[in-house]
Short mmCIF file of C-alpha atoms (C1' of nucleotides) in Angstrom, two decimals:
data_model
loop_
_atom_site.label_atom_id
_atom_site.label_comp_id
_atom_site.label_asym_id
_atom_site.label_seq_id
_atom_site.Cartn_x
_atom_site.Cartn_y
_atom_site.Cartn_z
CA MET B 643 -4.65 -21.22 11.76
CA VAL B 644 -6.89 -20.65 14.61
CA SER B 645 -6.67 -24.14 15.59
CA GLY B 646 -6.34 -25.44 18.94
CA GLY B 647 -3.08 -24.39 19.48
CA GLY B 648 0.15 -26.04 19.80
CA ALA B 649 2.28 -25.94 22.80
CA SER B 650 3.49 -22.48 22.28
CA HIS B 651 1.49 -20.03 20.53
CA GLY B 652 3.37 -17.32 19.48
CA GLY B 653 4.91 -16.90 16.20
CA ASP B 654 7.68 -15.67 18.22
CA THR B 655 9.58 -18.54 19.58
CA THR B 656 10.96 -16.55 22.38
CA SER B 657 7.81 -15.06 23.58
CA GLY B 658 6.07 -18.21 22.79
CA SER B 659 8.31 -20.21 24.94
CA SER B 660 8.21 -17.81 27.73
CA GLY B 661 4.53 -17.40 27.49
CA GLY B 662 3.85 -21.00 27.12
CA GLY B 663 6.06 -22.00 29.90
CA GLY B 664 3.86 -20.74 32.55
CA GLY B 665 5.13 -19.44 35.78
CA ASP B 666 3.73 -22.26 37.76
CA GLY B 667 5.75 -24.77 35.95
CA GLN B 668 2.66 -26.17 34.52
CA ARG B 669 2.76 -26.48 30.80
CA GLN B 670 -0.46 -24.98 29.90
CA VAL B 671 -1.86 -25.18 26.49
CA LEU B 672 -2.40 -21.70 25.35
CA LYS B 673 -5.68 -20.89 23.91
CA LYS B 674 -6.10 -19.40 20.52
CA GLY B 675 -8.91 -17.92 18.65
CA PRO B 676 -11.51 -15.41 19.60
CA TRP B 677 -11.51 -14.03 23.05
CA THR B 678 -14.39 -14.64 25.33
CA ALA B 679 -15.98 -12.08 27.54
CA ALA B 680 -14.60 -13.87 30.53
CA GLU B 681 -11.11 -13.67 29.20
CA ASP B 682 -11.57 -10.05 28.45
CA ALA B 683 -12.69 -9.45 31.96
CA ILE B 684 -9.70 -11.21 33.38
CA LEU B 685 -7.35 -9.28 31.20
CA MET B 686 -8.95 -5.99 31.95
CA GLU B 687 -8.85 -6.66 35.60
CA TYR B 688 -5.26 -7.60 35.41
CA VAL B 689 -4.26 -4.55 33.51
CA LYS B 690 -6.25 -2.42 35.84
CA ARG B 691 -4.23 -3.73 38.69
CA HIS B 692 -0.86 -4.06 37.20
CA GLY B 693 -0.93 -1.74 34.32
CA GLU B 694 0.12 -2.41 30.81
CA GLY B 695 3.25 -4.18 29.93
CA ASN B 696 4.84 -7.33 31.13
CA TRP B 697 2.30 -9.20 29.16
CA ASN B 698 3.76 -12.55 29.68
CA SER B 699 3.11 -12.21 33.33
CA VAL B 700 -0.53 -11.90 32.58
CA GLN B 701 -0.70 -15.43 31.53
CA ARG B 702 1.37 -16.53 34.44
CA ASN B 703 -0.47 -14.61 37.08
CA SER B 704 -3.97 -14.26 35.91
CA GLY B 705 -4.74 -17.73 34.82
CA LEU B 706 -5.45 -16.68 31.33
CA SER B 707 -4.51 -19.32 28.86
CA ARG B 708 -3.30 -16.73 26.49
CA CYS B 709 0.19 -15.87 25.62
CA GLY B 710 1.52 -12.48 26.38
CA LYS B 711 1.41 -11.39 22.85
CA SER B 712 -2.15 -12.32 22.51
CA CYS B 713 -2.98 -10.42 25.66
CA ARG B 714 -1.21 -7.38 24.48
CA LEU B 715 -2.96 -7.52 21.19
CA ARG B 716 -6.31 -7.97 22.76
CA TRP B 717 -5.74 -5.11 25.08
CA ALA B 718 -4.37 -2.80 22.48
CA ASN B 719 -6.97 -3.49 19.89
CA HIS B 720 -10.08 -4.00 21.90
CA LEU B 721 -9.89 -3.45 25.60
CA ARG B 722 -7.78 -0.42 25.90
CA PRO B 723 -9.75 2.60 26.96
CA ASN B 724 -10.33 5.47 24.63
CA LEU B 725 -10.50 3.19 21.70
CA LYS B 726 -12.55 4.59 18.97
CA LYS B 727 -14.76 2.07 17.36
CA GLY B 728 -16.79 2.29 14.28
CA ALA B 729 -16.20 3.52 10.82
CA PHE B 730 -13.47 5.92 10.06
CA SER B 731 -14.54 9.45 9.70
CA GLN B 732 -13.88 11.32 6.55
CA GLU B 733 -11.11 13.16 8.20
CA GLU B 734 -9.58 10.01 9.46
CA GLU B 735 -9.73 8.48 6.07
CA ARG B 736 -8.07 11.46 4.59
CA LEU B 737 -5.42 11.34 7.21
CA ILE B 738 -4.81 7.70 6.64
CA ILE B 739 -4.31 8.21 2.99
CA GLU B 740 -2.04 11.06 3.62
CA LEU B 741 -0.07 9.22 6.21
CA HIS B 742 0.20 6.17 4.12
CA ALA B 743 1.53 8.21 1.33
CA LYS B 744 4.19 9.45 3.60
CA LEU B 745 4.89 6.48 5.75
CA GLY B 746 3.98 3.48 3.78
CA ASN B 747 2.77 0.52 5.70
CA LYS B 748 3.78 1.90 9.00
CA TRP B 749 0.55 1.16 10.65
CA ALA B 750 1.69 1.76 14.13
CA ARG B 751 3.00 5.14 13.28
CA MET B 752 -0.11 5.94 11.45
CA ALA B 753 -2.13 4.84 14.40
CA ALA B 754 -0.17 7.19 16.55
CA GLN B 755 -1.60 9.98 14.50
CA LEU B 756 -5.09 8.72 14.81
CA PRO B 757 -6.17 8.81 18.40
CA GLY B 758 -8.28 5.90 19.37
CA ARG B 759 -7.43 3.92 16.32
CA THR B 760 -5.26 0.91 16.26
CA ASP B 761 -2.72 -0.11 13.80
CA ASN B 762 -4.68 -3.20 13.06
CA GLU B 763 -7.72 -1.19 12.33
CA ILE B 764 -5.89 1.08 10.01
CA LYS B 765 -4.21 -1.78 8.36
CA ASN B 766 -7.46 -3.52 7.73
CA TYR B 767 -8.97 -0.39 6.44
CA TRP B 768 -6.14 0.18 4.09
CA ASN B 769 -6.07 -3.31 2.80
CA THR B 770 -9.71 -3.18 2.08
CA ARG B 771 -9.27 0.11 0.41
CA MET B 772 -6.49 -1.20 -1.70
CA LYS B 773 -8.56 -4.07 -2.82
CA ARG B 774 -11.32 -1.83 -3.84
CA ARG B 775 -9.22 0.56 -5.64
CA GLN B 776 -7.28 -2.03 -7.39
CA ARG B 777 -10.40 -3.72 -8.45
CA ALA B 778 -11.61 -0.44 -9.74
CA GLY B 779 -8.38 0.15 -11.50
CA LEU B 780 -7.64 3.20 -9.52
CA PRO B 781 -4.44 4.36 -8.05
CA LEU B 782 -4.24 4.18 -4.36
CA TYR B 783 -3.41 7.72 -3.82
CA PRO B 784 -4.70 10.91 -5.14
CA GLN B 785 -2.25 12.04 -7.68
CA GLU B 786 -1.23 15.15 -5.89
CA MET B 787 -0.04 13.07 -3.06
CA HIS B 788 2.63 11.85 -5.28
CA ARG B 789 3.95 15.27 -5.25
CA ASP B 790 3.22 15.87 -1.70
CA ALA B 791 4.78 12.88 -0.19
CA PRO B 792 8.42 12.30 -0.51
CA ALA B 793 8.04 8.87 0.78
CA PHE B 794 5.77 8.22 -2.00
CA GLN B 795 8.42 7.94 -4.42
CA PHE B 796 9.29 4.45 -3.72
CA GLN B 797 6.45 3.11 -1.93
CA HIS B 798 5.41 0.22 -3.84
CA GLN B 799 2.49 -1.39 -2.72
CA GLN B 800 2.72 -4.88 -2.68
CA HIS B 801 0.08 -3.83 -4.18
CA THR B 802 -0.69 -6.45 -5.02
CA GLN B 803 -1.76 -6.63 -2.39
CA HIS B 804 -3.89 -8.86 -1.85
CA SER B 805 -2.76 -11.97 -2.82
CA SER B 806 0.38 -10.93 -3.94
CA SER B 807 1.62 -10.45 -0.71
CA SER B 808 2.15 -14.01 -0.10
CA SER B 809 4.06 -14.73 -3.17
CA LEU B 810 5.74 -11.46 -3.39
CA GLN B 811 6.41 -10.71 0.13
CA PRO B 812 9.36 -12.91 0.55
CA PHE B 813 10.86 -11.28 -2.37
CA LEU B 814 10.20 -7.86 -1.16
CA SER B 815 11.50 -8.70 2.16
CA SER B 816 14.71 -9.81 0.80
CA HIS B 817 15.23 -7.18 -1.75
CA THR B 818 13.89 -4.25 -0.04
CA GLN B 819 12.53 -3.97 3.28
CA LYS B 820 9.28 -5.32 4.10
CA SER B 821 6.35 -3.14 4.19
CA THR B 822 7.96 -0.25 2.54
CA TYR B 823 6.50 -0.85 -0.77
CA ASN B 824 3.19 0.57 -1.03
CA SER B 825 2.62 2.09 -4.21
CA SER B 826 -0.45 2.32 -6.07
CA LEU B 827 -0.14 1.80 -9.65
CA SER B 828 0.10 5.37 -10.23
CA LEU B 829 2.21 6.32 -7.39
CA PHE B 830 5.23 8.06 -8.25
CA ASP B 831 7.34 5.62 -9.88
CA PRO B 832 10.71 6.76 -10.94
CA SER B 833 10.93 4.02 -13.40
CA LYS B 834 7.93 5.28 -15.12
CA PHE B 835 9.63 8.37 -16.06
CA PRO B 836 11.74 8.47 -19.03
CA ALA B 837 15.29 8.30 -18.22
CA HIS B 838 16.11 11.50 -19.88
CA SER B 839 13.99 13.42 -17.55
CA PHE B 840 16.29 12.43 -14.84
CA GLN B 841 19.31 12.67 -16.87
CA THR B 842 18.44 16.16 -17.67
CA HIS B 843 18.48 16.98 -14.10
CA ASN B 844 21.35 14.89 -13.22
CA PRO B 845 23.32 13.96 -16.21
CA ASN B 846 25.73 12.00 -14.23
CA SER B 847 23.84 8.90 -13.62
CA SER B 848 20.74 7.46 -12.29
CA PHE B 849 18.55 9.87 -10.65
CA LEU B 850 18.77 8.13 -7.40
CA SER B 851 22.40 8.55 -7.39
CA ASN B 852 21.82 12.14 -7.66
CA THR B 853 24.26 13.77 -5.42
CA ASN B 854 21.94 16.60 -4.98
CA HIS B 855 19.50 14.19 -3.61
CA GLU B 856 16.80 15.48 -5.64
CA PHE B 857 15.51 14.97 -9.04
CA LYS B 858 12.82 16.22 -11.17
CA LEU B 859 9.99 14.16 -12.18
CA PHE B 860 9.02 16.41 -14.88
CA PRO B 861 10.84 18.58 -17.23
CA ASP B 862 11.11 22.16 -16.37
CA THR B 863 9.54 22.99 -19.58
CA ASN B 864 6.20 22.91 -17.97
CA ASN B 865 6.16 26.33 -16.63
CA GLY B 866 8.88 25.41 -14.33
CA ASN B 867 6.68 22.99 -12.67
CA GLY B 868 9.06 20.17 -12.81
CA LEU B 869 8.46 18.18 -9.78
CA THR B 870 11.42 18.04 -7.61
CA LEU B 871 11.62 15.19 -5.28
CA GLN B 872 14.04 14.63 -2.63
CA PRO B 873 15.42 11.54 -1.19
CA LEU B 874 13.61 9.61 1.31
CA SER B 875 14.43 9.91 4.83
CA PRO B 876 15.41 6.83 6.63
CA VAL B 877 13.19 8.11 9.26
CA LEU B 878 10.34 7.72 6.96
CA GLY B 879 10.72 4.11 6.84
CA TYR B 880 12.77 3.85 3.80
CA PRO B 881 15.66 1.78 4.69
CA SER B 882 18.73 2.00 2.71
CA SER B 883 17.99 -1.31 1.23
CA SER B 884 14.74 -0.13 -0.02
CA PRO B 885 13.88 1.06 -3.37
CA THR B 886 16.47 3.68 -3.30
CA SER B 887 19.26 1.27 -3.33
CA PHE B 888 17.32 -0.79 -5.61
CA PHE B 889 17.15 1.91 -8.10
CA ASN B 890 20.68 2.72 -7.60
CA GLN B 891 21.37 -0.75 -8.62
CA SER B 892 18.96 -1.24 -11.32
CA LEU B 893 19.23 2.09 -12.85
CA SER B 894 22.81 2.75 -12.45
CA THR B 895 23.64 -0.52 -13.97
CA HIS B 896 21.39 0.08 -16.84
CA GLN B 897 22.07 2.88 -19.07
CA LEU B 898 19.29 5.26 -18.99
CA LEU B 899 18.44 5.39 -22.53
CA PRO B 900 16.33 7.70 -24.47
CA PRO B 901 12.81 6.64 -24.53
CA PRO B 902 11.87 4.14 -27.07
CA SER B 903 9.79 5.27 -29.87
CA LEU B 904 6.76 3.87 -28.35
CA GLN B 905 4.10 6.40 -28.29
CA PHE B 906 0.64 6.85 -27.22
CA ASN B 907 -0.67 9.11 -29.74
CA SER B 908 -3.94 8.88 -31.31
CA GLY B 909 -6.95 10.95 -31.66
CA ASN B 910 -8.21 9.87 -28.38
CA PHE B 911 -5.01 9.31 -26.73
CA ASP B 912 -2.76 12.11 -27.48
CA LEU B 913 -0.24 12.59 -24.83
CA SER B 914 1.75 15.09 -26.60
CA PRO B 915 2.55 18.22 -24.76
CA GLN B 916 0.33 20.16 -27.00
CA SER B 917 -2.75 18.28 -26.25
CA ASN B 918 -4.58 19.78 -23.44
CA LEU B 919 -5.79 16.81 -21.67
CA GLY B 920 -6.64 18.22 -18.39
CA ALA B 921 -6.37 21.81 -17.69
CA PRO B 922 -6.02 21.65 -13.97
CA TYR B 923 -3.33 19.08 -14.17
CA GLU B 924 -1.37 20.31 -17.00
CA PRO B 925 1.97 20.30 -15.38
CA ILE B 926 1.57 16.68 -14.78
CA SER B 927 -0.51 15.42 -17.53
CA LEU B 928 1.08 17.22 -20.36
CA MET B 929 4.42 15.84 -19.94
CA PRO B 930 6.01 15.11 -23.22
CA LEU B 931 7.61 12.24 -21.53
CA LEU B 932 4.49 10.34 -21.55
CA LYS B 933 5.39 8.90 -24.80
CA VAL B 934 7.58 6.46 -23.15
CA GLU B 935 5.92 3.37 -22.05
CA ILE B 936 8.04 0.53 -21.10
CA PRO B 937 6.40 -2.61 -20.10
CA SER B 938 6.81 -3.38 -16.55
CA PRO B 939 6.13 -6.43 -14.57
CA GLN B 940 4.19 -4.21 -12.44
CA THR B 941 0.74 -5.15 -11.65
CA PRO B 942 -1.27 -4.96 -14.68
CA LEU B 943 -4.42 -3.50 -13.63
CA GLN B 944 -7.36 -3.16 -15.74
CA SER B 945 -6.11 -2.68 -19.12
CA THR B 946 -8.78 -1.05 -20.99
CA THR B 947 -7.02 1.01 -23.44
CA PRO B 948 -8.41 3.60 -25.66
CA ALA B 949 -7.49 1.64 -28.62
CA SER B 950 -8.92 -1.53 -27.42
CA SER B 951 -11.84 -0.26 -25.57
CA GLY B 952 -13.00 1.68 -28.49
CA THR B 953 -14.22 4.31 -26.20
CA SER B 954 -13.47 7.85 -26.72
CA GLY B 955 -10.76 9.48 -24.82
CA GLY B 956 -13.29 11.02 -22.60
CA ASP B 957 -14.87 7.78 -21.78
CA TYR B 958 -11.66 6.22 -21.23
CA MET B 959 -10.85 7.95 -18.11
CA ILE B 960 -10.40 6.23 -14.89
CA ALA B 961 -13.64 6.57 -13.27
CA ALA B 962 -15.35 5.47 -10.23
CA SER B 963 -17.49 2.56 -10.70
CA ARG B 964 -21.00 2.94 -9.67
CA GLY B 965 -20.58 -0.30 -8.05
CA ASN B 966 -17.95 1.06 -5.82
CA SER B 967 -18.71 1.68 -2.31
CA GLY B 968 -18.97 5.05 -0.83
CA LEU B 969 -15.49 4.69 0.32
CA LEU B 970 -14.13 4.62 -3.09
CA ASP B 971 -16.24 7.49 -4.13
CA ASP B 972 -15.06 9.38 -1.18
CA LEU B 973 -11.56 8.68 -2.10
CA LEU B 974 -12.16 9.93 -5.53
CA LYS B 975 -13.69 13.03 -4.23
CA GLU B 976 -10.86 13.48 -1.95
CA ALA B 977 -8.40 12.90 -4.63
CA GLN B 978 -9.99 15.50 -6.73
CA ALA B 979 -10.18 17.98 -4.02
CA LEU B 980 -6.63 17.42 -3.13
CA SER B 981 -5.65 17.67 -6.69
CA HIS B 982 -7.30 20.98 -7.09
CA LEU B 983 -5.82 22.30 -3.98
CA GLU B 984 -2.42 21.08 -4.67
CA GLN B 985 -2.55 22.32 -8.13
CA SER B 986 -2.94 25.79 -6.90
CA GLU B 987 -0.43 25.23 -4.23
CA ASN B 988 2.09 23.95 -6.58
CA GLU B 989 1.66 26.88 -8.78
CA MET B 990 2.48 29.06 -5.88
CA SER B 991 5.38 27.23 -4.52
CA ARG B 992 6.54 24.30 -6.40
CA GLY B 993 10.05 24.15 -5.22
CA ASP B 994 9.17 23.98 -1.59
CA GLU B 995 7.04 21.01 -1.93
CA PHE B 996 9.65 18.62 -0.87
CA SER B 997 11.91 19.89 1.70
CA GLY B 998 13.32 16.55 2.42
CA SER B 999 12.92 13.85 4.89
CA ASP B 1000 12.71 16.10 7.80
CA LYS B 1001 9.72 17.68 6.45
CA GLY B 1002 8.21 14.43 5.75
CA LYS B 1003 8.74 13.46 9.26
CA SER B 1004 7.31 16.54 10.69
CA VAL B 1005 4.37 16.14 8.52
CA VAL B 1006 3.81 12.82 9.94
CA GLY B 1007 3.73 14.08 13.39
CA GLU B 1008 1.56 16.89 12.40
CA PRO B 1009 -0.17 16.83 9.12
CA LYS B 1010 0.66 19.71 6.99
CA GLU B 1011 -1.64 22.50 7.56
CA ASP B 1012 -2.27 23.03 3.97
CA VAL B 1013 -3.24 19.49 3.59
CA GLY B 1014 -4.66 18.63 6.88
CA GLY B 1015 -6.46 21.83 7.34
CA ASN B 1016 -7.23 23.38 4.10
CA VAL B 1017 -7.59 20.28 2.23
CA GLY B 1018 -10.08 19.10 4.64
CA SER B 1019 -12.28 22.00 3.96
CA ASP B 1020 -11.26 22.27 0.41
CA PHE B 1021 -11.99 18.73 0.01
CA ARG B 1022 -15.47 19.14 1.10
CA ASP B 1023 -15.96 22.17 -0.97
CA ASN B 1024 -14.47 20.70 -4.01
CA ALA B 1025 -16.10 17.45 -3.51
CA ALA B 1026 -19.34 19.21 -3.27
CA ASP B 1027 -18.85 20.99 -6.45
CA ALA B 1028 -17.60 17.85 -7.96
CA THR B 1029 -18.09 18.65 -11.50
CA THR B 1030 -15.49 16.26 -12.48
CA GLU B 1031 -16.85 13.82 -10.12
CA ASN B 1032 -20.11 13.83 -11.85
CA GLN B 1033 -18.30 13.22 -15.00
CA LEU B 1034 -16.63 10.39 -13.35
CA GLU B 1035 -19.84 8.99 -12.29
CA ASP B 1036 -21.26 9.41 -15.67
CA SER B 1037 -18.48 7.49 -17.05
CA SER B 1038 -18.65 4.99 -14.36
CA SER B 1039 -20.24 2.57 -16.61
CA VAL B 1040 -17.08 2.53 -18.53
CA GLN B 1041 -15.13 1.98 -15.46
CA SER B 1042 -17.47 -0.66 -14.41
CA SER B 1043 -16.82 -2.47 -17.51
CA ILE B 1044 -13.21 -1.96 -16.90
CA GLY B 1045 -13.53 -3.32 -13.51
CA MET B 1046 -15.40 -6.30 -14.70
CA LYS B 1047 -12.95 -6.77 -17.36
CA SER B 1048 -10.09 -6.55 -15.04
CA LYS B 1049 -10.47 -9.89 -13.47
CA LYS B 1050 -10.52 -11.58 -16.71
CA GLU B 1051 -7.68 -9.59 -18.02
CA MET B 1052 -5.69 -9.99 -14.96
CA GLU B 1053 -6.04 -13.65 -15.27
CA GLU B 1054 -4.75 -13.31 -18.71
CA MET B 1055 -1.85 -11.40 -17.43
CA ASN B 1056 -0.09 -14.37 -16.11
CA PRO B 1057 0.73 -15.75 -19.45
CA MET B 1058 2.22 -12.44 -20.18
CA ASP B 1059 5.12 -13.20 -18.03
CA ASP B 1060 6.61 -14.83 -20.96
CA GLU B 1061 5.73 -11.90 -23.02
CA LEU B 1062 7.57 -9.80 -20.62
CA THR B 1063 10.56 -11.95 -20.93
CA SER B 1064 10.51 -11.66 -24.62
CA LEU B 1065 9.97 -7.99 -24.36
CA LEU B 1066 12.91 -7.70 -22.14
CA GLU B 1067 14.92 -9.48 -24.63
CA THR B 1068 13.62 -7.35 -27.36
CA PHE B 1069 14.29 -4.12 -25.61
CA PRO B 1070 16.96 -4.97 -23.18
CA SER B 1071 18.55 -1.62 -23.15
CA ALA B 1072 15.39 0.29 -23.13
CA MET B 1073 14.21 -1.23 -19.96
CA PRO B 1074 16.18 -0.99 -16.86
CA VAL B 1075 15.15 -4.30 -15.65
CA PRO B 1076 16.55 -5.13 -12.34
CA GLU B 1077 18.65 -8.12 -11.92
CA TRP B 1078 16.35 -9.69 -9.48
CA TYR B 1079 13.71 -9.70 -12.04
CA ARG B 1080 15.78 -11.50 -14.55
CA ARG B 1081 17.00 -13.88 -11.99
CA SER B 1082 13.70 -14.64 -10.55
CA ASP B 1083 10.64 -15.88 -12.15
CA GLY B 1084 10.56 -13.09 -14.55
CA GLY B 1085 8.18 -11.18 -12.49
CA ARG B 1086 5.70 -13.92 -12.39
CA GLY B 1087 5.03 -13.22 -8.85
CA MET B 1088 4.63 -9.62 -9.63
CA LEU B 1089 2.16 -10.25 -12.22
CA ASN B 1090 0.32 -12.78 -10.35
CA GLY B 1091 0.39 -10.75 -7.31
CA GLN B 1092 -0.29 -7.64 -9.20
CA SER B 1093 2.54 -6.18 -7.46
CA SER B 1094 4.00 -2.98 -8.25
CA SER B 1095 7.31 -3.38 -6.79
CA PRO B 1096 10.77 -2.46 -7.35
CA ILE B 1097 10.11 -3.46 -10.81
CA ASP B 1098 9.00 -0.01 -11.18
CA ALA B 1099 12.40 0.54 -12.38
CA SER B 1100 11.03 -0.41 -15.65
CA GLY B 1101 9.23 2.15 -17.17
CA THR B 1102 5.86 3.42 -17.43
CA LEU B 1103 5.29 6.97 -16.86
CA ASP B 1104 2.92 7.80 -14.24
CA ILE B 1105 1.09 10.91 -13.68
CA GLY B 1106 -1.60 9.03 -12.02
CA GLN B 1107 -4.19 11.64 -12.25
CA GLU B 1108 -6.92 9.80 -10.69
CA SER B 1109 -10.26 11.21 -11.40
CA SER B 1110 -8.60 13.70 -13.48
CA SER B 1111 -10.37 15.73 -15.99
CA SER B 1112 -7.88 14.39 -18.33
CA PRO B 1113 -9.19 11.03 -19.20
CA ALA B 1114 -6.61 10.03 -21.61
CA ALA B 1115 -3.88 11.24 -19.44
CA THR B 1116 -5.31 9.54 -16.49
CA SER B 1117 -5.59 6.25 -18.04
CA ALA B 1118 -2.39 6.67 -19.76
CA MET B 1119 -0.77 7.45 -16.58
CA ASP B 1120 -1.98 4.44 -14.89
CA PRO B 1121 0.85 2.05 -15.15
CA GLY B 1122 -1.51 -0.75 -14.87
CA LEU B 1123 -3.36 0.47 -17.81
CA ILE B 1124 -0.28 1.26 -19.61
CA LEU B 1125 1.07 -2.04 -18.85
CA GLY B 1126 -1.99 -3.74 -19.93
CA THR B 1127 -1.97 -1.66 -22.98
CA CYS B 1128 1.50 -2.43 -23.89
CA TRP B 1129 1.25 -6.03 -23.17
CA ASN B 1130 -2.12 -6.82 -24.22
CA LEU B 1131 -2.68 -4.42 -26.90
CA PRO B 1132 -0.40 -4.40 -29.80
CA SER B 1133 -2.54 -1.71 -31.17
CA ILE B 1134 -0.91 0.66 -28.86
CA CYS B 1135 2.52 -0.65 -28.66
"C1'" DA H 744 -33.65 -20.31 -1.48
"C1'" DA H 745 -29.08 -21.64 -2.54
"C1'" DC H 746 -24.70 -20.49 -3.73
"C1'" DG H 747 -20.73 -17.68 -4.51
"C1'" DT H 748 -18.35 -13.39 -3.73
"C1'" DT H 749 -16.89 -9.58 -1.12
"C1'" DG H 750 -16.06 -6.80 2.91
"C1'" DG H 751 -14.93 -6.28 7.53
"C1'" DC H 752 -12.89 -7.78 11.35
"C1'" DA H 753 -10.13 -10.32 14.66
"C1'" DA H 754 -6.42 -12.93 15.62
"C1'" DC H 755 -2.17 -15.32 14.69
"C1'" DC H 756 2.52 -15.67 12.73
"C1'" DG H 757 7.14 -14.54 12.16
"C1'" DC H 758 10.61 -11.18 12.30
"C1'" DC H 759 13.03 -7.63 14.53
"C1'" DG H 760 15.02 -4.42 17.88
"C1'" DA H 761 15.81 -2.95 22.59
"C1'" DG H 762 17.19 -3.96 26.90
"C1'" DA H 763 18.54 -6.95 30.56
"C1'" DA H 764 21.22 -10.78 32.19
"C1'" DC M 317 30.17 -9.55 23.70
"C1'" DT M 318 26.68 -12.88 23.55
"C1'" DT M 319 22.36 -14.69 24.71
"C1'" DC M 320 17.80 -14.34 26.18
"C1'" DT M 321 13.38 -12.15 27.00
"C1'" DC M 322 10.03 -9.15 25.86
"C1'" DG M 323 7.31 -6.17 23.27
"C1'" DG M 324 6.20 -4.19 18.90
"C1'" DC M 325 5.28 -4.31 14.13
"C1'" DG M 326 3.67 -5.64 9.70
"C1'" DG M 327 1.83 -9.38 7.01
"C1'" DT M 328 -1.32 -13.02 6.59
"C1'" DT M 329 -5.21 -15.85 7.40
"C1'" DG M 330 -9.70 -17.41 8.94
"C1'" DC M 331 -14.36 -16.47 10.14
"C1'" DC M 332 -18.67 -14.49 9.44
"C1'" DA M 333 -22.11 -11.40 7.77
"C1'" DA M 334 -23.78 -8.87 3.90
"C1'" DC M 335 -24.55 -8.72 -0.72
"C1'" DG M 336 -25.24 -10.18 -5.41
"C1'" DT M 337 -26.48 -13.63 -8.82
#
DNA sequence: AACGTTGGCAACCGCCGAGAA
DNA sequence: CTTCTCGGCGGTTGCCAACGT
């Protein structure tokens, strides 16, 4: 793509034409590719004299054979003063995760919260992070963020991310808005929750049609810790066409039926409410609803299931691979710390967690104190103590195997598209499968692209307790795992 | 040492919205 | 009101170095 450039660079025809035109009437071939020091100097000099903006004039007046867009990009990402270079600090990483949970792929907005950082930088960081985590079979976000971030609810990562993007993106763009889907596999996913949990709260219809604009993720039976989520704010980058409407469609048009009799319940994989899988995360992990696991075209991540892996429940937990970089480990630590903190927070004030879009917005502008401030310190403290973390590390070998397995299994996932189709046919009413899925390639792209996606309307329950002390719950909560389990492992389903 | 994979980074592409003409 | 220009944004791709086998 970085080839010697056609007449007009620019993906943007307008800017391209204007930029390529050249003020001197001379049709200059715009240069592409890496910038040279000389070009940088010219650009810097120009900006110094004329200030930022009017980028197309740069090319016209400075002699640079670069289009305006390219100049702007170069300036913004590399030449602009006060740019912070180098690795992200721990705090920045935490903030990015937090912001992403709230904003989705709104890199520019995220960058606005990170002085000296560019959207491109953040985007690259995130993409890399996603890759790692996906490879490791981990959710993108610390579980508690699911509760913390309203926007979370429907952020579905194209999670796929990586590759997926290409195949899936067009779809996402047309069915939802682009870049609003950023969910990790264990992000909150309404579809993963048994319909009745929503029905309970809003008997009328789909939870997203909830006139109260809120719904509970979890039954109130858990010490009143049902997670109440509120609708996304448009401000938060969740266009009306986004998942919300999607769910309105997919769910409202599909009767929310009682959960199928599918259950995860074995000695090592007891998700019943009675089983104490993870003390600190009880409200989440002990949901009785976990019994419902509906296959979803969602990205099947590593699908090492208790049954198949033969490991004990304890070994089965999502764990950080030793092979993971420090980044991943950091994320895990962070996740744990956040989880601990939030756990206590939630116990104190559950109902206030989501005060709506406005709050989400304000948070964006200024990270919540309890997260930005306390968490930061808590994070370090907790991370230091890291008992669970050690456990994670100890079990990393398991995860490693999971990770290694994942590739293979993910490759095997493709053929499962057909399985999905048959499953859909088998349990048509049990799975609120969106029309687009049926119409399209049956989620092939999703599977291939490992995309979580609106398809989340299907149904695995997610409590995504990453690095939780509740191994079984954790893994069980990972849709990817669940998915893999359900699809790959008849032993479970 | 050679080869393949992965991570990190930089840049481009295409779309979109705002504002001016 | 429509069209055009510009700038911004998010997604994608290519390159290269580091790492692992």
